[in-house]
Amino acid sequence: MTPQSNFMVVVPVDPKHETELRQLLDSMNQGPGQVDPNNALIPFAKFDTLHFARFVILDDKTTEDVRVYRLTPRSYPLYLAFLGDVDGDANAFLDQLIKRARNGLGRIFSCCEGFTSDTDLLVWMKRHHAPAIAAYVNWRGRTVRQIREEVALYEALENYIGQNSATFQHLPPRELHERLRNFVNAEKSASRLILSPESPTPLGWQIRNLLHLFGMPLLVLITLPLLILLAPFYIIALRHLEKTDPEVCPRADQQHSEDLSRIEDHDVTNQFSALGSLKPGLVRLLTTSGVLKTVNYGARHITRPGRLGRIRSIHFARWVFVAGTERMIFCSNYDGSVESYMDDFINKTGFGLNASFSNGVGYPRTNWLVRDGCIDERKYKEYLRRHTLVTQVWYKAYPGLSAVDLERNTRIRQGLESSSMTDEQARDWVALL
Amino acid sequence: MSRVEFADVQGLVRFGYGHLTEASYALVRVKNVAAAKAWLHSTRVTDAAKSPTNTAINIAFTAPGLRALGISESVIAGFSQEFRAGMAQESRARQLGDVGNNAPSNWAWGSYGCEPHAVVMFFGKPEQFGFFVQSTKGTPWSDAFEEVTSLGTSNLDEHEPFGFKDGISQPQIDWEQRRQTPCTQLEYTNIVALGEFLLGYRNEYGKITDRPLLEPDSASAELLAANDAPTKKDLGRNGTYLVMRELEQDVRKFWQFLHQQAAGNIEEARQLGAKIVGRMQSGDPLVPTEERPTPGSDATSTQQNRFTYHNDPTGARCPFGAHIRRANPRNSDFPEQRIGLLRKLVIMLGFGPKGFYDDLTSSVRFHRILRRGREYGSELRPEQALAPAPPNEQPRGLNFICLNANISRQFEFLQNAWISNAKFAGLAGETDPLLGNRERIAGYCRPSANFTMQKENGLRYPLSGLPQFVTVRGGAYFFLPSLRALRYFAGTGNA
């Protein structure tokens, strides 16, 4: 299995070059929200291990919100974030990226502070790396290459079925499975279809994964007596905060909403970037870390492929602290419109949403960390929309395909690999076609 | 929470006025504000206290319409974003599938910047209707308004122009506000919280949808106090949003395509048509109906509305993509019924049913609409539709109207995530077989002009190359105010 990894470079924009940067980023697009995959600066389509990538300027319009805590808003520098999700090792990808897009990257980063013509790109990018505190991968191990091979498989099957529909309509599922299996094997032998076998899982990754799998529970176990001892104090403190933390959920600015809508729904998948300040204090910081480490652990070791709770529309997602621990950014790639994304979250995993986002300044009031909160749907949607950033450039390696599409194709392929099926399995498999 | 004062609600919310078989919708722009206000002031708008005997008139305004009446921006800002921006805005049109032939730039009315200000809806019995409309459009009317267009309707005996019985499935409004919200709904129910259809009351989340709340002053004196902010005057209370779309239906193309697909067999064409719609022409659903009424429906509810897709998980009876299965998937909050707390938790954490098609559709109770539209054009039976169109044939279609308190979560969600979603319920790439615009799938090279009929024990049967049967000719978002709010708009409060 080839595990997926991610990278994120966060660098302050040189105020003198902000306009130039925005123009440069804009030049990578064919239209609003639609990147040119072969653009001259970074020809994303040339990288066959890259799933998603984006450039987003962290133009935080909500820094004033901390005033509700009588804090003076910090004047943060304007950051540029460049992030992506890749197959295999992220550093190996960055090497490749620099080889092929040195000039483009150089032009973009020279609009940022501390970058000069003789800066070593790789060292610089690594130095500004912002690690994810929690990350979600829809289908661990499924590479871009596998996705593309499985799309080709699906299309070949569809064509073949279309040509033989009169015969195939009346075949019982197991017989049909057999016929299609033979067809695919013949196509593979003739090299018209390629279904590459899984690569071996890197040993280093396996070790790290096992350490994480057992290390985290072990750590919890060791600290359990302390945690139990502190729990009552923590609960009292959290409940107090929950009852007193102010909500900041005014209407999102209409112009801002329209700027966001303009770049959305050009594909069945959309990008989402939201940034906000964390509520002050240790309790909130610990809660955030604890919840996100749990999410990360669950996403990595427990979730079923293709699902985050009941949600099947997220390709990749991550939570990252921005320069310190005061602000956090959440980035995801999801299928459908933002309205259906928010509804799905509220109705299907409202508890997770509350636990992970309620530590943000102004979030609708929660109770016991997981209750209420986003159930105040109107406030929640305004809150989220207000914190959403306009993403400048967004690339997806498989346009027009949803996560559920990818799951269908993978299930079809898996079904082809099994030589015998029960009637029920065969029926379910045929229903995928 | 206080009882609904029906005399303050426009009648259309409570009644479809089925017995008033004649109707027309005048889309107007304000020519003279004073005259418009005078007309509003003098017109007796039908309320919901009791079903009107002979005639009815209801009125709704667009955001530009409120502006034209001189309503201040600070008041308008209290309305929902989608209402203020309008249906024809480019990003919104893309989300609604209003691209290609459906694009607002091709509309007969309502395109961006040319929105009507108001819709005045006339209803009446045939013998009174003509005179009623004529007398209502007297002198103040012609001074006040410029008519953009007047949409006629026709009575096709509860059938829409393709020939299928329509209007069977409607949510039942919880007028008495007995419904406990928020709650978890494990079974499909037809009863929906009042706040989903009327502003100022609790919705399915147990919350009150945003609407303009005004400071009390002489102008707003007559308005009711807000249920959730007693010191404020609630301009939205007892009002709701009205979505209107003129949908032209190419009845000949529909039946000719099906006839051709059925190799010239009209009975088979009817069967195909039933698969596309999800009902027989008689209105009978394709899945067996149940003896007991759907929870929340009253005992008088029609037999044709007593069903769910629970016993058709493969789509073999009613295809996943059939129009009525998209428009109302009749599901509940969880993919399984009658489950305990533990099982709920297991499902919530993602370890519930693991079939490919399981649990892909959002819970329907947050996405219901109240349909109040009417057909236009003459009847054309399937056999007649096979003949080529005579010269100067008059168009047919549906003047679609729906009411909802939250346009983005109700109408827009339904239109975007269900009707025009190429990936609805795990389908590979097809939009609504009736309403789809047949444009290519966003980001993809494939067209969406397919329709898949699943089978129980074998390969699905696909239709491809579906032509566009329905074209959007116009549309707008309106606010259907309460009678108090109407008087506020008419400026009587200023006196």
Short mmCIF file of C-alpha atoms in Angstrom, two decimals, chain B residues 46-238:
data_model
loop_
_atom_site.label_atom_id
_atom_site.label_comp_id
_atom_site.label_asym_id
_atom_site.label_seq_id
_atom_site.Cartn_x
_atom_site.Cartn_y
_atom_site.Cartn_z
CA THR B 46 -57.18 36.70 0.99
CA ASP B 47 -56.22 35.41 4.41
CA ALA B 48 -56.07 31.87 5.75
CA ALA B 49 -58.89 32.12 8.28
CA LYS B 50 -61.24 30.20 6.03
CA SER B 51 -61.16 28.84 2.52
CA PRO B 52 -62.51 31.53 0.16
CA THR B 53 -65.74 30.72 -1.66
CA ASN B 54 -65.41 32.36 -5.05
CA THR B 55 -62.21 34.32 -5.52
CA ALA B 56 -58.83 34.86 -3.89
CA ILE B 57 -55.89 37.19 -4.33
CA ASN B 58 -52.40 36.86 -2.85
CA ILE B 59 -49.35 39.06 -3.25
CA ALA B 60 -45.61 38.57 -2.88
CA PHE B 61 -42.61 40.85 -3.44
CA THR B 62 -39.05 40.45 -4.67
CA ALA B 63 -36.19 42.31 -2.99
CA PRO B 64 -36.09 44.91 -5.82
CA GLY B 65 -39.83 45.21 -5.31
CA LEU B 66 -39.44 46.08 -1.64
CA ARG B 67 -36.82 48.62 -2.63
CA ALA B 68 -39.18 50.10 -5.19
CA LEU B 69 -41.77 50.53 -2.45
CA GLY B 70 -39.23 52.55 -0.51
CA ILE B 71 -38.49 49.96 2.16
CA SER B 72 -35.17 50.88 3.70
CA GLU B 73 -32.01 48.84 3.06
CA SER B 74 -31.61 48.19 6.76
CA VAL B 75 -34.99 46.43 6.78
CA ILE B 76 -34.26 44.51 3.56
CA ALA B 77 -30.93 43.40 5.03
CA GLY B 78 -32.90 41.32 7.53
CA PHE B 79 -34.18 39.03 4.77
CA SER B 80 -32.24 35.97 3.72
CA GLN B 81 -29.24 36.33 1.49
CA GLU B 82 -30.68 34.23 -1.34
CA PHE B 83 -33.85 36.33 -1.39
CA ARG B 84 -31.84 39.53 -1.58
CA ALA B 85 -29.48 38.25 -4.26
CA GLY B 86 -32.23 36.70 -6.36
CA MET B 87 -32.60 33.51 -8.35
CA ALA B 88 -30.90 34.80 -11.48
CA GLN B 89 -27.55 35.62 -9.93
CA GLU B 90 -24.83 33.81 -11.88
CA SER B 91 -23.42 31.60 -9.11
CA ARG B 92 -26.87 30.71 -7.92
CA ALA B 93 -28.03 29.86 -11.44
CA ARG B 94 -25.08 27.48 -11.74
CA GLN B 95 -26.03 25.78 -8.49
CA LEU B 96 -29.67 25.43 -9.55
CA GLY B 97 -28.80 23.95 -12.94
CA ASP B 98 -30.00 27.09 -14.70
CA VAL B 99 -27.30 26.97 -17.34
CA GLY B 100 -27.36 26.29 -21.08
CA ASN B 101 -30.95 26.55 -22.34
CA ASN B 102 -32.10 27.22 -18.80
CA ALA B 103 -29.77 30.18 -18.26
CA PRO B 104 -31.39 33.34 -16.92
CA SER B 105 -30.13 35.26 -19.96
CA ASN B 106 -32.66 33.23 -22.01
CA TRP B 107 -35.55 33.77 -19.65
CA ALA B 108 -38.74 35.50 -20.72
CA TRP B 109 -38.84 37.25 -17.36
CA GLY B 110 -36.77 37.54 -14.21
CA SER B 111 -33.27 37.69 -15.68
CA TYR B 112 -30.63 39.48 -13.65
CA GLY B 113 -31.43 43.18 -13.33
CA CYS B 114 -34.90 42.70 -14.87
CA GLU B 115 -36.61 41.12 -11.89
CA PRO B 116 -40.32 41.75 -11.44
CA HIS B 117 -41.19 43.69 -8.30
CA ALA B 118 -44.16 41.64 -7.27
CA VAL B 119 -46.42 38.79 -8.25
CA VAL B 120 -50.14 39.22 -7.84
CA MET B 121 -51.90 35.87 -7.88
CA PHE B 122 -55.56 35.76 -8.84
CA PHE B 123 -57.76 32.72 -8.24
CA GLY B 124 -61.44 32.25 -8.92
CA LYS B 125 -64.28 30.07 -10.00
CA PRO B 126 -64.74 30.19 -13.79
CA GLU B 127 -67.91 32.28 -13.59
CA GLN B 128 -66.37 34.97 -11.35
CA PHE B 129 -62.73 34.93 -12.42
CA GLY B 130 -62.81 37.26 -15.45
CA PHE B 131 -64.74 39.98 -13.70
CA PHE B 132 -62.69 39.62 -10.54
CA VAL B 133 -59.39 40.13 -12.34
CA GLN B 134 -60.78 42.98 -14.41
CA SER B 135 -62.19 44.82 -11.43
CA THR B 136 -59.07 44.33 -9.36
CA LYS B 137 -56.95 45.74 -12.17
CA GLY B 138 -58.92 49.00 -12.20
CA THR B 139 -57.49 52.48 -12.37
CA PRO B 140 -55.19 52.45 -9.34
CA TRP B 141 -53.65 49.23 -10.73
CA SER B 142 -52.83 50.66 -14.13
CA ASP B 143 -51.40 53.80 -12.54
CA ALA B 144 -49.42 51.78 -10.05
CA PHE B 145 -47.94 48.93 -12.01
CA GLU B 146 -46.44 48.03 -15.29
CA GLU B 147 -47.21 44.42 -16.11
CA VAL B 148 -44.06 42.51 -17.08
CA THR B 149 -46.15 39.53 -18.03
CA SER B 150 -49.23 37.72 -16.90
CA LEU B 151 -48.90 33.97 -16.60
CA GLY B 152 -52.07 32.10 -17.40
CA THR B 153 -52.90 28.72 -15.96
CA SER B 154 -55.15 25.92 -17.01
CA ASN B 155 -57.06 23.28 -15.16
CA LEU B 156 -55.83 19.87 -16.28
CA ASP B 157 -57.81 18.05 -13.63
CA GLU B 158 -54.89 17.56 -11.21
CA HIS B 159 -52.58 16.27 -13.93
CA GLU B 160 -49.42 17.99 -15.11
CA PRO B 161 -48.91 18.43 -18.87
CA PHE B 162 -46.96 15.18 -19.40
CA GLY B 163 -50.13 13.48 -18.22
CA PHE B 164 -49.23 12.35 -14.70
CA LYS B 165 -51.37 13.04 -11.66
CA ASP B 166 -49.64 15.78 -9.69
CA GLY B 167 -49.75 17.41 -6.30
CA ILE B 168 -50.24 14.16 -4.37
CA SER B 169 -47.32 14.53 -2.00
CA GLN B 170 -47.49 17.59 0.22
CA PRO B 171 -46.06 18.02 3.68
CA GLN B 172 -48.60 18.43 6.41
CA ILE B 173 -47.96 21.59 8.39
CA ASP B 174 -47.92 21.32 12.17
CA TRP B 175 -50.16 24.36 12.69
CA GLU B 176 -50.76 23.51 16.35
CA GLN B 177 -46.98 23.35 16.95
CA ARG B 178 -47.27 20.04 18.74
CA ARG B 179 -44.17 18.65 17.13
CA GLN B 180 -41.30 18.36 19.59
CA THR B 181 -38.16 19.76 18.04
CA PRO B 182 -35.28 19.15 17.94
CA CYS B 183 -35.79 15.43 17.86
CA THR B 184 -34.51 12.35 16.12
CA GLN B 185 -36.85 11.04 13.51
CA LEU B 186 -36.43 7.32 12.93
CA GLU B 187 -39.35 6.97 10.57
CA TYR B 188 -40.39 9.00 7.57
CA THR B 189 -43.01 11.45 8.64
CA ASN B 190 -45.11 13.78 6.62
CA ILE B 191 -45.71 16.30 9.34
CA VAL B 192 -43.30 19.19 9.31
CA ALA B 193 -42.66 21.91 11.88
CA LEU B 194 -44.56 25.12 11.23
CA GLY B 195 -41.32 27.12 11.11
CA GLU B 196 -40.33 25.35 7.90
CA PHE B 197 -43.17 27.11 6.10
CA LEU B 198 -43.96 30.18 8.13
CA LEU B 199 -41.44 32.68 9.48
CA GLY B 200 -41.43 33.45 13.17
CA TYR B 201 -42.02 29.90 14.43
CA ARG B 202 -39.83 26.94 15.37
CA ASN B 203 -38.43 24.91 12.50
CA GLU B 204 -37.25 21.28 12.39
CA TYR B 205 -34.14 22.27 14.37
CA GLY B 206 -36.31 23.85 17.02
CA LYS B 207 -34.98 27.28 15.99
CA ILE B 208 -36.57 30.33 14.45
CA THR B 209 -35.31 31.22 10.97
CA ASP B 210 -33.80 34.67 10.43
CA ARG B 211 -36.05 37.44 9.22
CA PRO B 212 -36.19 41.24 9.68
CA LEU B 213 -36.82 42.32 13.24
CA LEU B 214 -37.63 46.00 13.59
CA GLU B 215 -37.37 48.47 16.40
CA PRO B 216 -40.84 49.42 17.58
CA ASP B 217 -41.96 52.75 16.16
CA SER B 218 -45.13 54.19 14.75
CA ALA B 219 -44.62 52.52 11.37
CA SER B 220 -44.12 49.07 12.85
CA ALA B 221 -46.68 49.48 15.63
CA GLU B 222 -49.16 47.06 14.13
CA LEU B 223 -46.63 44.24 13.59
CA LEU B 224 -46.53 41.36 16.03
CA ALA B 225 -43.71 41.01 18.52
CA ALA B 226 -41.03 38.47 17.70
CA ASN B 227 -41.45 35.13 19.46
CA ASP B 228 -37.73 35.01 20.24
CA ALA B 229 -37.18 38.74 20.86
CA PRO B 230 -40.30 40.24 22.46
CA THR B 231 -38.98 43.78 22.34
CA LYS B 232 -38.68 43.66 18.54
CA LYS B 233 -41.35 43.80 15.87
CA ASP B 234 -41.34 40.80 13.58
CA LEU B 235 -41.78 41.75 9.92
CA GLY B 236 -41.41 38.16 8.83
CA ARG B 237 -43.88 36.59 11.25
CA ASN B 238 -46.73 34.82 9.45
#
